[in-house]
Amino acid sequence: MSSDAEQELRSSDSLSRSSSPALEARTNGHSEESPSRQDTRSSRNLLDTSYAPKVLRKTSDCLVSQEPPSHCNESKVLVLYSGGTIGMVRDCEGGVLRPMPQVMENRLRTFPQLHDAEYSSTRFTDPNKPPLVLPCTGDPNRVVYTIYEYDPLLDSSNATMDDWVRIALDIRAYYEQFDGFVVLHGTDTMAYTASALSFMLENLGKSVIITGSQIPIFEPRSDGRENLLNSLIIAGNYVIPEVTLMFNNKLFRGNRTSKTSINELDAFSSPNLPPLATIGVKIKVNWKAVFQQNTMEKFRVHSKLNRNVGLLRLFPSITVEVVRAFLTPPVQGVVLQTYGAGNGPTARADLLDEIRRATLRGILIVNCSQCTQGSIDAAYATGNALCAAGVIPGSDMTPEAALTKLSYVLSKTEWSYATKKEMLQASLRGELTVAKPSKLDDLDLITAIARTMNISSPEELQSLQTVLYPSILCSVTAHGDVDRLEVMRQFGAYLSSCDYDFRTPLHVASSEGNTAMVRYLLQHGASVHMRDRDHHTPLMSAVLCDQHAVIELLVQAGAHLSLPALQLADELCTAARNGNVKRLESYKLAGASFYESDVTGRTCLHATLLQTSSHH
């Protein structure tokens, strides 16, 4: 666990009495259920005093084995089970659905589509409960996962901002130990949680998927099993560095969703953005739609939110007294839900004056439509009047996204009022659509090639693009041609596309030691967590080629070593025995400790001394 995460968790909701998940796994081989760190925040430090303090309980751990798998690649996924219908059980008396603590993991072990008991017993020989393992799905990685369960379990109708903070801090605490994260959550406030986490998890580089179900996972007929299975497969095999929401075979950007049905299994929709991925016979990811960071900063959590926000929905003949009461202190931000394309009653000078006075007092008011589809448009006089009163156009944000974004932006005390207004109109996490000027029309590279090959159908065109772009990108990267890569990016190339060996342009640039290319790729959203066929990240590629300047850049952008402890110790000892100081320096720059011990208990320092004594 990182030191800053541990310090914050001590002062807020803490996780367990052990100092580090990785150390705990190495020393105990198993995480006990009971010694979980209690919440320690006093009521004055909470955003909402109705928040129920939580304990995070663990019954198994992906980290019980520090040895690499022998015959396949594995990815580790942490499931944070917060509650919701997905884990409820009918009681014996009236058949009422109730949350049942500490049964989820044991029940999942009996589901062959969610746990491969044979593989698990062979791979993990610890007598205590090993982690769960998905059966082979034909994807590149075998997904090993563990469930950490909150106590008490939460009905999402009782969710608070403090619950969002708790989940965000838990993800940060275990960020380097796992390849992806799944949050099991109730559906009623799932869209709010997904939106809030999307803003709080800054510079996110791994998949965080929120899911749940309309029918409990333990019922004979349930959507929960499919939702969980799909979430685990994507979190363990695809680096989609966003907070997403998985439901009914569709992966949505979390801050674009709303719950639209009480009874249908297709309970969530994303009215203004198509799904990022659809699950059919194959999983199809729309990589062009995946949000790309434009920063080289490390992942961090912004754990402060402002609770003084609200939703005000206009209706005919709304009184000025209602609006005035809503805009009085301590309110600091309001999502104003207006008619149509952002229109308000221009004939109501009293309302406009009240709104204008509020914005002059520094209250941030964001205009969102009551319609689920479409965007705010100031072309109408009724919408322009609100802009003149200081109301900020909210584009096509959902009310859930606008509210949580307001809470996030208002909590940024380092930002000025003008900056906060600017940030509310900007796309911080892909929560709103920003019009982009067309630079290159339709004459892109793939279209030109398709014409020469007489390809016309959309399916054939997409297939051609999937085959050609990754290889061309890697070739251009290998030649160090940043200008040509920029042209391809403008044509729509996804810079984390992987070739037949699952190598991305960042793998290639890291191996070549081209710092200018690495910097360019990182500044345009290339993922530092993608793995090639050998399960190497770009950081590992740089280490194996001793590209020290590149290693420093990658670490600056949030890359970290992900080798099992024993494998890392073996690599260090081998370098020490061979006198390979440059390789040892590479590992040190990448964050390795020279105190890692191999299966015999020896460190690379022992190996160095033994090698020195043998020469004498």
Coordinates of C-alpha atoms in Angstrom, one line a residue:
M1 CA 0.0 0.0 0.0
S2 CA 1.4 3.4 -0.8
S3 CA 2.3 5.6 2.1
D4 CA 0.0 8.4 1.2
A5 CA -2.9 6.0 0.8
E6 CA -2.2 4.4 4.2
Q7 CA -1.9 7.8 5.9
E8 CA -5.2 8.9 4.5
L9 CA -6.9 5.7 5.3
R10 CA -5.7 5.9 8.9
S11 CA -7.4 9.3 9.2
S12 CA -10.5 8.2 7.4
D13 CA -11.9 4.8 6.5
S14 CA -9.1 2.3 6.9
L15 CA -8.7 -1.1 5.5
S16 CA -6.7 -3.6 7.5
R17 CA -4.1 -3.6 10.3
S18 CA -1.4 -4.9 8.0
S19 CA 0.9 -2.4 6.4
S20 CA 0.8 -3.7 2.8
P21 CA -1.3 -6.1 0.9
A22 CA 1.7 -7.5 -0.9
L23 CA 3.7 -7.8 2.3
E24 CA 0.7 -9.4 4.0
A25 CA 0.4 -12.0 1.3
R26 CA 4.1 -12.8 1.4
T27 CA 4.3 -13.2 5.2
N28 CA 1.0 -14.9 5.9
G29 CA 0.1 -16.4 2.6
H30 CA -3.5 -15.6 3.4
S31 CA -5.6 -12.7 4.6
E32 CA -7.7 -13.4 7.6
E33 CA -11.4 -12.3 7.7
S34 CA -11.3 -10.6 11.1
P35 CA -8.3 -8.2 11.3
S36 CA -9.7 -5.6 9.0
R37 CA -9.0 -2.0 9.9
Q38 CA -12.0 -0.1 11.3
D39 CA -13.3 3.3 10.2
T40 CA -11.7 5.9 12.4
R41 CA -13.2 9.2 11.2
S42 CA -15.1 11.2 13.7
S43 CA -18.4 12.6 12.7
R44 CA -17.0 16.1 12.2
N45 CA -14.7 14.7 9.5
L46 CA -17.5 13.1 7.5
L47 CA -19.3 14.7 4.6
D48 CA -22.5 13.0 5.7
T49 CA -23.2 11.9 9.3
S50 CA -25.6 9.3 8.1
Y51 CA -22.6 7.3 6.6
A52 CA -22.2 3.9 8.2
P53 CA -18.5 3.2 8.9
K54 CA -17.2 0.2 7.0
V55 CA -14.8 -2.7 7.5
L56 CA -13.3 -4.3 4.4
R57 CA -13.2 -8.1 5.0
K58 CA -11.0 -10.5 3.0
T59 CA -11.3 -14.2 2.9
S60 CA -8.9 -15.0 0.1
D61 CA -6.2 -13.1 -1.8
C62 CA -4.8 -13.1 -5.3
L63 CA -1.4 -12.5 -3.8
V64 CA -1.1 -15.8 -1.9
S65 CA 1.3 -17.0 -4.6
Q66 CA 4.3 -15.0 -5.4
E67 CA 5.4 -17.4 -8.1
P68 CA 4.6 -16.8 -11.8
P69 CA 2.1 -19.1 -13.5
S70 CA 3.9 -22.0 -15.3
H71 CA 1.9 -22.3 -18.6
C72 CA -0.3 -19.2 -19.1
N73 CA -0.6 -15.5 -18.4
E74 CA -2.6 -14.4 -15.5
S75 CA -4.2 -11.1 -14.5
K76 CA -5.3 -10.2 -11.1
V77 CA -8.7 -8.4 -10.5
L78 CA -9.9 -7.1 -7.2
V79 CA -13.7 -7.2 -6.6
L80 CA -15.0 -4.7 -4.1
Y81 CA -18.4 -5.9 -3.0
S82 CA -20.4 -3.0 -1.5
G83 CA -23.8 -4.6 -1.5
G84 CA -26.9 -4.4 -3.8
T85 CA -29.4 -6.8 -5.2
I86 CA -26.6 -8.9 -6.9
G87 CA -25.7 -10.5 -3.5
M88 CA -29.1 -10.6 -1.8
V89 CA -30.7 -13.9 -0.6
R90 CA -34.3 -14.7 0.0
D91 CA -35.1 -15.2 3.7
C92 CA -37.0 -18.4 4.8
E93 CA -40.0 -16.6 6.2
G94 CA -41.5 -14.3 3.7
G95 CA -39.2 -14.7 0.7
V96 CA -38.0 -11.1 1.1
L97 CA -34.6 -10.3 -0.4
R98 CA -32.0 -9.3 2.1
P99 CA -28.3 -8.7 2.0
M100 CA -26.4 -11.7 3.4
P101 CA -22.9 -11.0 4.6
Q102 CA -19.9 -13.3 4.0
V103 CA -21.7 -15.7 1.6
M104 CA -20.8 -14.2 -1.8
E105 CA -17.4 -15.8 -2.2
N106 CA -18.3 -19.2 -1.0
R107 CA -21.4 -19.3 -3.3
L108 CA -19.3 -18.2 -6.3
R109 CA -16.9 -21.1 -5.7
T110 CA -19.8 -23.5 -6.6
F111 CA -20.5 -21.8 -10.0
P112 CA -18.4 -23.4 -12.7
Q113 CA -18.8 -20.5 -15.0
L114 CA -17.2 -18.2 -12.4
H115 CA -14.6 -20.5 -10.8
D116 CA -12.3 -23.1 -12.1
A117 CA -11.8 -25.2 -9.0
E118 CA -9.4 -27.6 -10.6
Y119 CA -7.0 -24.9 -11.9
S120 CA -7.2 -23.1 -8.6
S121 CA -6.3 -26.2 -6.5
T122 CA -3.4 -26.9 -8.8
R123 CA -2.1 -23.4 -9.1
F124 CA -2.6 -22.3 -5.4
T125 CA -1.4 -25.0 -3.0
D126 CA -2.0 -23.0 0.2
P127 CA -4.4 -24.9 2.5
N128 CA -6.4 -21.7 3.2
K129 CA -8.9 -20.5 0.7
P130 CA -7.2 -19.7 -2.6
P131 CA -8.4 -16.9 -4.9
L132 CA -11.2 -17.5 -7.4
V133 CA -10.2 -18.2 -11.0
L134 CA -12.3 -17.8 -14.1
P135 CA -12.4 -20.8 -16.5
C136 CA -10.5 -20.4 -19.7
T137 CA -12.5 -18.0 -21.9
G138 CA -10.2 -17.9 -24.9
D139 CA -8.9 -14.5 -23.9
P140 CA -5.2 -13.7 -23.5
N141 CA -5.1 -13.9 -19.7
R142 CA -6.5 -16.3 -17.2
V143 CA -8.4 -14.0 -14.7
V144 CA -7.6 -14.6 -11.0
Y145 CA -9.8 -12.6 -8.7
T146 CA -10.5 -12.1 -5.1
I147 CA -13.5 -10.5 -3.3
Y148 CA -13.1 -7.9 -0.5
E149 CA -16.4 -7.4 1.1
Y150 CA -17.6 -4.3 3.0
D151 CA -19.2 -4.7 6.4
P152 CA -21.9 -3.7 6.7
L153 CA -23.2 -4.3 3.1
L154 CA -24.8 -1.2 1.6
D155 CA -28.3 -0.7 0.1
S156 CA -27.4 1.7 -2.6
S157 CA -30.4 3.9 -1.7
N158 CA -28.4 4.7 1.5
A159 CA -25.2 5.5 -0.4
T160 CA -23.4 8.7 0.7
M161 CA -20.5 10.7 -0.7
D162 CA -18.4 9.1 2.1
D163 CA -19.0 5.7 0.5
W164 CA -17.6 7.1 -2.8
V165 CA -14.6 8.3 -0.9
R166 CA -14.2 4.9 0.8
I167 CA -14.3 3.0 -2.5
A168 CA -11.9 5.5 -4.2
L169 CA -9.3 5.2 -1.3
D170 CA -9.6 1.4 -1.4
I171 CA -8.8 1.3 -5.1
R172 CA -5.8 3.6 -4.5
A173 CA -4.6 1.4 -1.7
Y174 CA -4.5 -1.7 -3.9
Y175 CA -3.9 0.0 -7.2
E176 CA -0.4 -1.5 -7.8
Q177 CA -1.3 -5.0 -6.6
F178 CA -4.1 -5.6 -9.2
D179 CA -4.5 -5.3 -12.9
G180 CA -8.2 -4.2 -12.8
F181 CA -11.1 -3.5 -10.4
V182 CA -14.7 -4.5 -10.3
V183 CA -17.2 -2.8 -7.9
L184 CA -20.4 -4.7 -7.1
H185 CA -23.0 -2.1 -6.3
G186 CA -26.8 -1.6 -6.0
T187 CA -28.5 -0.3 -9.1
D188 CA -30.5 2.6 -7.6
T189 CA -27.5 5.0 -7.2
M190 CA -25.0 3.1 -9.4
A191 CA -24.9 5.9 -12.0
Y192 CA -24.1 8.5 -9.3
T193 CA -21.3 6.3 -7.9
A194 CA -19.9 5.7 -11.4
S195 CA -19.9 9.4 -12.2
A196 CA -18.4 10.4 -8.9
L197 CA -15.6 7.9 -9.1
S198 CA -14.8 8.9 -12.7
F199 CA -13.8 12.4 -11.3
M200 CA -12.2 11.3 -8.1
L201 CA -9.9 8.8 -9.7
E202 CA -7.5 11.2 -11.4
N203 CA -5.1 10.0 -14.2
L204 CA -6.6 6.5 -14.0
G205 CA -4.6 4.0 -16.0
K206 CA -6.5 0.7 -15.3
S207 CA -10.0 -0.6 -15.8
V208 CA -12.5 0.1 -13.0
I209 CA -15.9 -1.5 -13.8
I210 CA -19.1 -1.0 -11.7
T211 CA -21.8 -3.6 -12.0
G212 CA -24.7 -5.2 -10.3
S213 CA -27.9 -6.9 -11.2
Q214 CA -31.7 -6.7 -11.3
I215 CA -32.0 -10.3 -10.0
P216 CA -29.7 -11.8 -7.3
I217 CA -26.8 -13.8 -8.6
F218 CA -27.9 -16.8 -6.5
E219 CA -31.4 -17.0 -8.1
P220 CA -31.9 -19.7 -10.8
R221 CA -32.5 -17.0 -13.3
S222 CA -30.2 -14.0 -12.9
D223 CA -28.5 -11.3 -14.9
G224 CA -25.9 -11.0 -12.1
R225 CA -23.7 -14.0 -13.3
E226 CA -23.4 -12.6 -16.8
N227 CA -22.7 -9.0 -15.6
L228 CA -20.0 -10.2 -13.2
L229 CA -18.4 -12.6 -15.7
N230 CA -18.3 -9.9 -18.4
S231 CA -16.8 -7.4 -15.9
L232 CA -14.1 -9.8 -14.8
I233 CA -13.1 -10.7 -18.4
I234 CA -12.8 -7.1 -19.5
A235 CA -11.1 -5.9 -16.3
G236 CA -8.6 -8.7 -16.6
N237 CA -7.9 -8.6 -20.3
Y238 CA -8.6 -5.1 -21.6
V239 CA -7.0 -1.9 -20.4
I240 CA -9.8 0.6 -20.7
P241 CA -8.6 3.3 -18.3
E242 CA -12.0 4.7 -17.3
V243 CA -14.7 4.1 -14.7
T244 CA -17.2 2.2 -16.7
L245 CA -20.6 0.5 -16.0
M246 CA -21.3 -3.0 -17.2
F247 CA -24.9 -4.0 -17.7
N248 CA -26.7 -6.4 -20.0
N249 CA -23.8 -7.1 -22.3
K250 CA -22.9 -3.4 -22.7
L251 CA -20.0 -1.5 -21.2
F252 CA -20.8 2.1 -20.8
R253 CA -18.7 5.1 -19.8
G254 CA -19.8 5.5 -16.2
N255 CA -20.4 9.2 -16.2
R256 CA -22.7 8.9 -19.3
T257 CA -25.2 6.5 -17.7
S258 CA -28.6 6.8 -16.0
K259 CA -30.9 4.1 -14.7
T260 CA -33.8 4.0 -17.0
S261 CA -35.8 0.9 -16.0
I262 CA -36.9 -0.7 -12.8
N263 CA -37.9 -4.1 -14.1
E264 CA -36.0 -4.6 -17.4
L265 CA -32.6 -6.4 -17.4
D266 CA -31.5 -3.6 -19.8
A267 CA -31.7 -1.2 -16.9
F268 CA -29.1 1.4 -17.8
S269 CA -28.7 3.5 -20.9
S270 CA -26.1 6.0 -22.2
P271 CA -28.3 8.4 -24.2
N272 CA -25.6 10.6 -25.7
L273 CA -22.7 8.1 -26.1
P274 CA -22.7 4.6 -27.6
P275 CA -21.3 1.8 -25.5
L276 CA -17.5 1.5 -25.2
A277 CA -17.8 -2.2 -25.7
T278 CA -20.5 -4.7 -26.6
I279 CA -20.4 -8.4 -25.6
G280 CA -21.8 -10.9 -28.1
V281 CA -20.1 -13.9 -29.6
K282 CA -17.0 -11.7 -29.4
I283 CA -16.2 -8.7 -27.3
K284 CA -16.0 -5.6 -29.5
V285 CA -14.3 -2.6 -28.0
N286 CA -14.8 0.8 -29.7
W287 CA -11.2 1.9 -29.0
K288 CA -11.8 5.3 -30.7
A289 CA -14.3 6.1 -28.1
V290 CA -12.1 5.2 -25.1
F291 CA -11.1 8.3 -23.1
Q292 CA -7.5 9.2 -23.5
Q293 CA -5.6 11.2 -20.9
N294 CA -3.3 14.0 -22.1
T295 CA -1.1 14.1 -19.1
M296 CA 2.0 12.2 -17.9
E297 CA 1.0 12.4 -14.2
K298 CA 0.6 9.4 -11.9
F299 CA -2.7 8.0 -10.7
R300 CA -4.1 9.7 -7.6
V301 CA -7.3 10.0 -5.8
H302 CA -9.1 13.3 -5.0
S303 CA -10.9 12.3 -1.8
K304 CA -12.5 15.6 -1.0
L305 CA -16.0 16.5 -2.3
N306 CA -18.4 19.4 -1.7
R307 CA -21.8 18.3 -0.4
N308 CA -23.4 21.8 -0.9
V309 CA -24.9 21.0 -4.3
G310 CA -28.3 20.2 -5.6
L311 CA -30.7 19.5 -8.5
L312 CA -33.4 22.0 -9.3
R313 CA -35.9 21.0 -11.9
L314 CA -37.9 23.8 -13.6
F315 CA -41.7 23.4 -14.1
P316 CA -44.4 25.7 -15.3
S317 CA -45.4 28.3 -12.7
I318 CA -42.5 27.5 -10.3
T319 CA -42.5 30.3 -7.7
V320 CA -39.6 32.6 -7.2
E321 CA -39.7 31.8 -3.5
V322 CA -38.9 28.1 -4.3
V323 CA -35.9 29.2 -6.5
R324 CA -34.7 31.7 -3.9
A325 CA -34.9 29.1 -1.1
F326 CA -33.0 26.6 -3.2
L327 CA -30.2 29.2 -3.9
T328 CA -29.6 30.3 -0.3
P329 CA -26.5 29.3 1.7
P330 CA -25.0 26.8 2.2
V331 CA -25.7 25.9 -1.4
Q332 CA -22.7 26.5 -3.6
G333 CA -23.6 24.7 -6.8
V334 CA -26.8 23.8 -8.6
V335 CA -27.7 21.7 -11.6
L336 CA -30.6 23.5 -13.2
Q337 CA -32.8 21.1 -15.2
T338 CA -34.4 23.1 -18.0
Y339 CA -36.7 22.4 -20.9
G340 CA -35.7 21.1 -24.3
A341 CA -32.3 22.4 -25.5
G342 CA -31.7 24.3 -22.3
N343 CA -34.6 26.7 -22.3
G344 CA -36.1 28.6 -19.4
P345 CA -39.1 30.9 -19.0
T346 CA -37.8 34.3 -20.3
A347 CA -41.1 35.9 -19.4
R348 CA -40.3 35.3 -15.8
A349 CA -38.0 38.3 -15.0
D350 CA -38.2 37.5 -11.3
L351 CA -36.7 34.0 -11.8
L352 CA -33.9 35.3 -14.1
D353 CA -33.1 38.1 -11.6
E354 CA -32.9 35.6 -8.7
I355 CA -30.6 33.3 -10.8
R356 CA -28.5 36.3 -11.8
R357 CA -28.1 37.4 -8.2
A358 CA -27.1 33.8 -7.2
T359 CA -24.3 33.6 -9.9
L360 CA -23.0 37.1 -8.8
R361 CA -22.7 35.7 -5.3
G362 CA -20.5 33.0 -6.7
I363 CA -23.0 30.1 -6.9
L364 CA -22.1 27.8 -9.8
I365 CA -25.3 26.9 -11.8
V366 CA -25.0 24.3 -14.6
N367 CA -27.8 24.1 -17.2
C368 CA -28.8 20.5 -18.1
S369 CA -31.8 19.4 -20.2
Q370 CA -34.7 17.5 -18.7
C371 CA -34.6 15.5 -21.9
T372 CA -32.4 12.4 -21.8
Q373 CA -31.1 12.8 -25.4
G374 CA -29.5 15.9 -26.9
S375 CA -27.4 18.9 -25.8
I376 CA -27.8 22.4 -24.4
D377 CA -28.1 24.9 -27.3
A378 CA -28.0 28.7 -26.6
A379 CA -29.4 29.4 -30.1
Y380 CA -32.9 29.8 -28.6
A381 CA -33.6 33.2 -26.9
T382 CA -34.9 31.3 -23.9
G383 CA -31.6 29.5 -23.5
N384 CA -29.5 32.5 -24.2
A385 CA -31.3 34.4 -21.4
L386 CA -30.0 31.9 -18.9
C387 CA -26.4 32.3 -20.2
A388 CA -26.7 36.0 -19.8
A389 CA -27.7 35.4 -16.2
G390 CA -24.4 33.6 -15.6
V391 CA -25.7 30.0 -16.0
I392 CA -23.1 27.6 -17.4
P393 CA -24.2 25.4 -20.3
G394 CA -23.8 21.7 -19.4
S395 CA -23.7 20.3 -22.9
D396 CA -25.1 16.8 -22.9
M397 CA -24.2 15.8 -19.4
T398 CA -26.5 13.5 -17.4
P399 CA -27.9 15.0 -14.2
E400 CA -25.8 12.4 -12.2
A401 CA -22.6 13.5 -14.0
A402 CA -23.3 17.2 -13.6
L403 CA -24.1 16.9 -9.9
T404 CA -21.0 14.9 -9.1
K405 CA -18.8 17.0 -11.3
L406 CA -20.1 20.1 -9.4
S407 CA -19.2 18.5 -6.1
Y408 CA -15.8 17.6 -7.4
V409 CA -15.0 21.0 -9.0
L410 CA -16.2 22.9 -6.0
S411 CA -13.9 20.9 -3.7
K412 CA -10.9 22.1 -5.8
T413 CA -9.9 24.9 -3.5
E414 CA -6.8 25.6 -5.5
W415 CA -8.9 26.6 -8.5
S416 CA -10.3 30.2 -8.9
Y417 CA -14.0 30.8 -9.6
A418 CA -13.2 31.5 -13.3
T419 CA -11.2 28.2 -13.5
K420 CA -14.1 26.3 -11.9
K421 CA -16.5 27.7 -14.5
E422 CA -14.1 26.8 -17.2
M423 CA -13.6 23.2 -15.9
L424 CA -17.4 22.7 -15.7
Q425 CA -17.6 23.4 -19.5
A426 CA -14.6 21.2 -20.3
S427 CA -14.6 17.5 -20.8
L428 CA -12.6 16.2 -17.8
R429 CA -13.4 12.5 -18.1
G430 CA -15.4 12.3 -21.3
E431 CA -18.6 13.3 -19.4
L432 CA -19.7 15.7 -22.1
T433 CA -19.4 16.1 -25.9
V434 CA -17.0 18.8 -27.1
A435 CA -17.2 19.7 -30.7
K436 CA -14.0 19.0 -32.5
P437 CA -13.0 20.8 -35.7
S438 CA -12.6 18.5 -38.6
K439 CA -9.0 18.6 -39.8
L440 CA -8.7 15.8 -42.3
D441 CA -12.2 15.2 -43.8
D442 CA -12.9 11.6 -44.8
L443 CA -9.7 11.0 -46.8
D444 CA -8.1 8.9 -44.1
L445 CA -5.5 6.3 -44.7
I446 CA -7.7 3.2 -44.2
T447 CA -10.3 4.6 -46.6
A448 CA -7.7 5.2 -49.3
I449 CA -6.3 1.6 -48.9
A450 CA -9.9 0.2 -48.9
R451 CA -10.6 1.9 -52.2
T452 CA -7.6 0.3 -53.9
M453 CA -8.7 -3.1 -52.6
N454 CA -12.4 -2.5 -53.6
I455 CA -13.6 -2.8 -50.1
S456 CA -16.8 -1.0 -49.4
S457 CA -18.8 -2.7 -46.5
P458 CA -18.4 -1.2 -43.0
E459 CA -17.5 -4.7 -41.6
E460 CA -14.7 -5.2 -44.1
L461 CA -13.5 -1.6 -43.5
Q462 CA -13.4 -2.2 -39.8
S463 CA -11.6 -5.5 -40.2
L464 CA -9.0 -3.8 -42.4
Q465 CA -8.4 -1.1 -39.9
T466 CA -8.0 -3.6 -37.1
V467 CA -5.3 -5.4 -39.0
L468 CA -3.4 -2.5 -40.5
Y469 CA -3.3 0.3 -38.0
P470 CA -1.4 -1.5 -35.2
S471 CA 1.4 -2.7 -37.5
I472 CA 1.7 0.6 -39.2
L473 CA 1.7 2.4 -35.8
C474 CA 4.5 0.2 -34.4
S475 CA 6.5 0.5 -37.6
V476 CA 6.3 4.3 -37.6
T477 CA 7.2 4.3 -33.9
A478 CA 10.2 2.1 -34.5
H479 CA 11.5 4.6 -37.0
G480 CA 11.0 7.4 -34.5
D481 CA 8.7 9.5 -36.8
V482 CA 6.7 11.6 -34.4
D483 CA 5.2 13.8 -37.1
R484 CA 3.8 10.8 -39.1
L485 CA 2.4 9.3 -35.9
E486 CA 0.6 12.6 -35.1
V487 CA -1.0 12.5 -38.6
M488 CA -2.2 9.0 -37.9
R489 CA -3.6 10.1 -34.6
Q490 CA -5.5 12.8 -36.3
F491 CA -6.8 10.2 -38.7
G492 CA -8.3 8.4 -35.7
A493 CA -5.6 5.9 -34.8
Y494 CA -5.7 4.5 -31.3
L495 CA -2.2 4.9 -29.9
S496 CA -2.5 1.9 -27.6
S497 CA -3.4 -0.5 -30.5
C498 CA -1.5 -3.8 -30.2
D499 CA 0.0 -5.9 -33.0
Y500 CA -0.1 -9.7 -33.3
D501 CA 2.3 -10.0 -30.4
F502 CA 0.1 -7.6 -28.3
R503 CA 2.9 -5.0 -28.4
T504 CA 1.8 -1.4 -28.5
P505 CA 3.7 1.6 -29.9
L506 CA 4.7 2.4 -26.3
H507 CA 6.4 -1.1 -26.0
V508 CA 8.3 -0.4 -29.2
A509 CA 9.4 3.1 -28.2
S510 CA 10.4 1.9 -24.7
S511 CA 12.5 -0.9 -26.1
E512 CA 14.2 1.5 -28.6
G513 CA 14.9 4.1 -25.9
N514 CA 13.3 6.9 -27.9
T515 CA 12.4 9.3 -25.1
A516 CA 10.8 11.9 -27.5
M517 CA 8.5 9.2 -28.9
V518 CA 7.7 7.9 -25.4
R519 CA 6.9 11.3 -24.1
Y520 CA 4.6 12.0 -27.1
L521 CA 2.8 8.7 -26.7
L522 CA 2.3 9.3 -23.0
Q523 CA 1.0 12.8 -23.6
H524 CA -1.6 11.4 -26.0
G525 CA -3.1 8.7 -23.8
A526 CA -0.9 5.7 -24.5
S527 CA -1.4 3.1 -21.7
V528 CA 1.6 2.2 -19.5
H529 CA -0.3 -0.9 -18.3
M530 CA -0.8 -2.8 -21.6
R531 CA 0.9 -6.2 -21.7
D532 CA 2.5 -8.0 -24.7
R533 CA 2.5 -11.7 -25.4
D534 CA 5.2 -12.2 -22.9
H535 CA 3.1 -10.4 -20.3
H536 CA 5.5 -7.5 -20.3
T537 CA 4.4 -3.9 -19.8
P538 CA 6.3 -1.1 -21.6
L539 CA 8.2 -0.5 -18.3
M540 CA 9.4 -4.1 -18.3
S541 CA 10.4 -3.7 -22.0
A542 CA 12.5 -0.7 -21.0
V543 CA 14.0 -2.5 -18.1
L544 CA 15.1 -5.5 -20.2
C545 CA 16.7 -3.1 -22.7
D546 CA 18.3 -1.0 -19.9
Q547 CA 16.7 2.3 -21.2
H548 CA 17.1 4.3 -18.1
A549 CA 15.8 7.6 -19.3
V550 CA 12.6 5.9 -20.6
I551 CA 12.2 4.0 -17.3
E552 CA 12.2 7.4 -15.5
L553 CA 9.6 8.8 -17.9
L554 CA 7.3 5.7 -17.5
V555 CA 7.5 5.7 -13.7
Q556 CA 6.7 9.4 -13.8
A557 CA 3.5 8.6 -15.8
G558 CA 2.4 5.9 -13.2
A559 CA 4.1 2.7 -14.5
H560 CA 5.1 0.2 -11.9
L561 CA 6.6 -3.3 -11.8
S562 CA 4.1 -6.1 -11.6
L563 CA 6.4 -9.1 -11.4
P564 CA 5.6 -11.7 -8.7
A565 CA 7.9 -11.2 -5.8
L566 CA 9.9 -14.4 -6.3
Q567 CA 10.3 -13.8 -10.0
L568 CA 11.5 -10.3 -9.3
A569 CA 14.0 -11.6 -6.7
D570 CA 15.3 -14.2 -9.2
E571 CA 15.8 -11.5 -11.8
L572 CA 17.7 -9.3 -9.4
C573 CA 19.9 -12.2 -8.2
T574 CA 20.7 -13.2 -11.7
A575 CA 21.8 -9.7 -12.6
A576 CA 23.9 -9.6 -9.5
R577 CA 25.6 -12.9 -10.2
N578 CA 26.4 -11.8 -13.7
G579 CA 27.8 -8.5 -12.5
N580 CA 25.1 -6.7 -14.6
V581 CA 25.1 -3.4 -12.8
K582 CA 23.2 -1.6 -15.6
R583 CA 20.3 -4.1 -15.2
L584 CA 20.3 -3.7 -11.4
E585 CA 20.1 0.1 -12.0
S586 CA 17.2 -0.4 -14.4
Y587 CA 15.3 -2.4 -11.8
K588 CA 16.1 0.2 -9.1
L589 CA 14.8 3.0 -11.3
A590 CA 11.6 1.0 -11.9
G591 CA 11.0 0.8 -8.2
A592 CA 12.4 -2.6 -7.2
S593 CA 13.8 -3.2 -3.8
F594 CA 17.2 -4.9 -3.5
Y595 CA 15.9 -6.6 -0.3
E596 CA 13.5 -8.8 -2.3
S597 CA 14.4 -12.4 -1.4
D598 CA 14.2 -15.5 -3.6
V599 CA 12.9 -19.0 -2.6
T600 CA 16.1 -19.6 -0.6
G601 CA 15.8 -16.4 1.3
R602 CA 18.7 -14.8 -0.5
T603 CA 18.7 -11.3 -1.9
C604 CA 20.7 -9.8 -4.8
L605 CA 23.1 -8.5 -2.1
H606 CA 23.8 -12.1 -1.1
A607 CA 24.3 -13.1 -4.7
T608 CA 26.8 -10.3 -5.2
L609 CA 28.8 -11.4 -2.1
L610 CA 28.8 -15.0 -3.2
Q611 CA 30.0 -14.0 -6.7
T612 CA 32.8 -11.9 -5.2
S613 CA 33.9 -14.6 -2.8
S614 CA 34.0 -17.2 -5.6
H615 CA 36.4 -15.0 -7.6
H616 CA 38.8 -14.9 -4.6

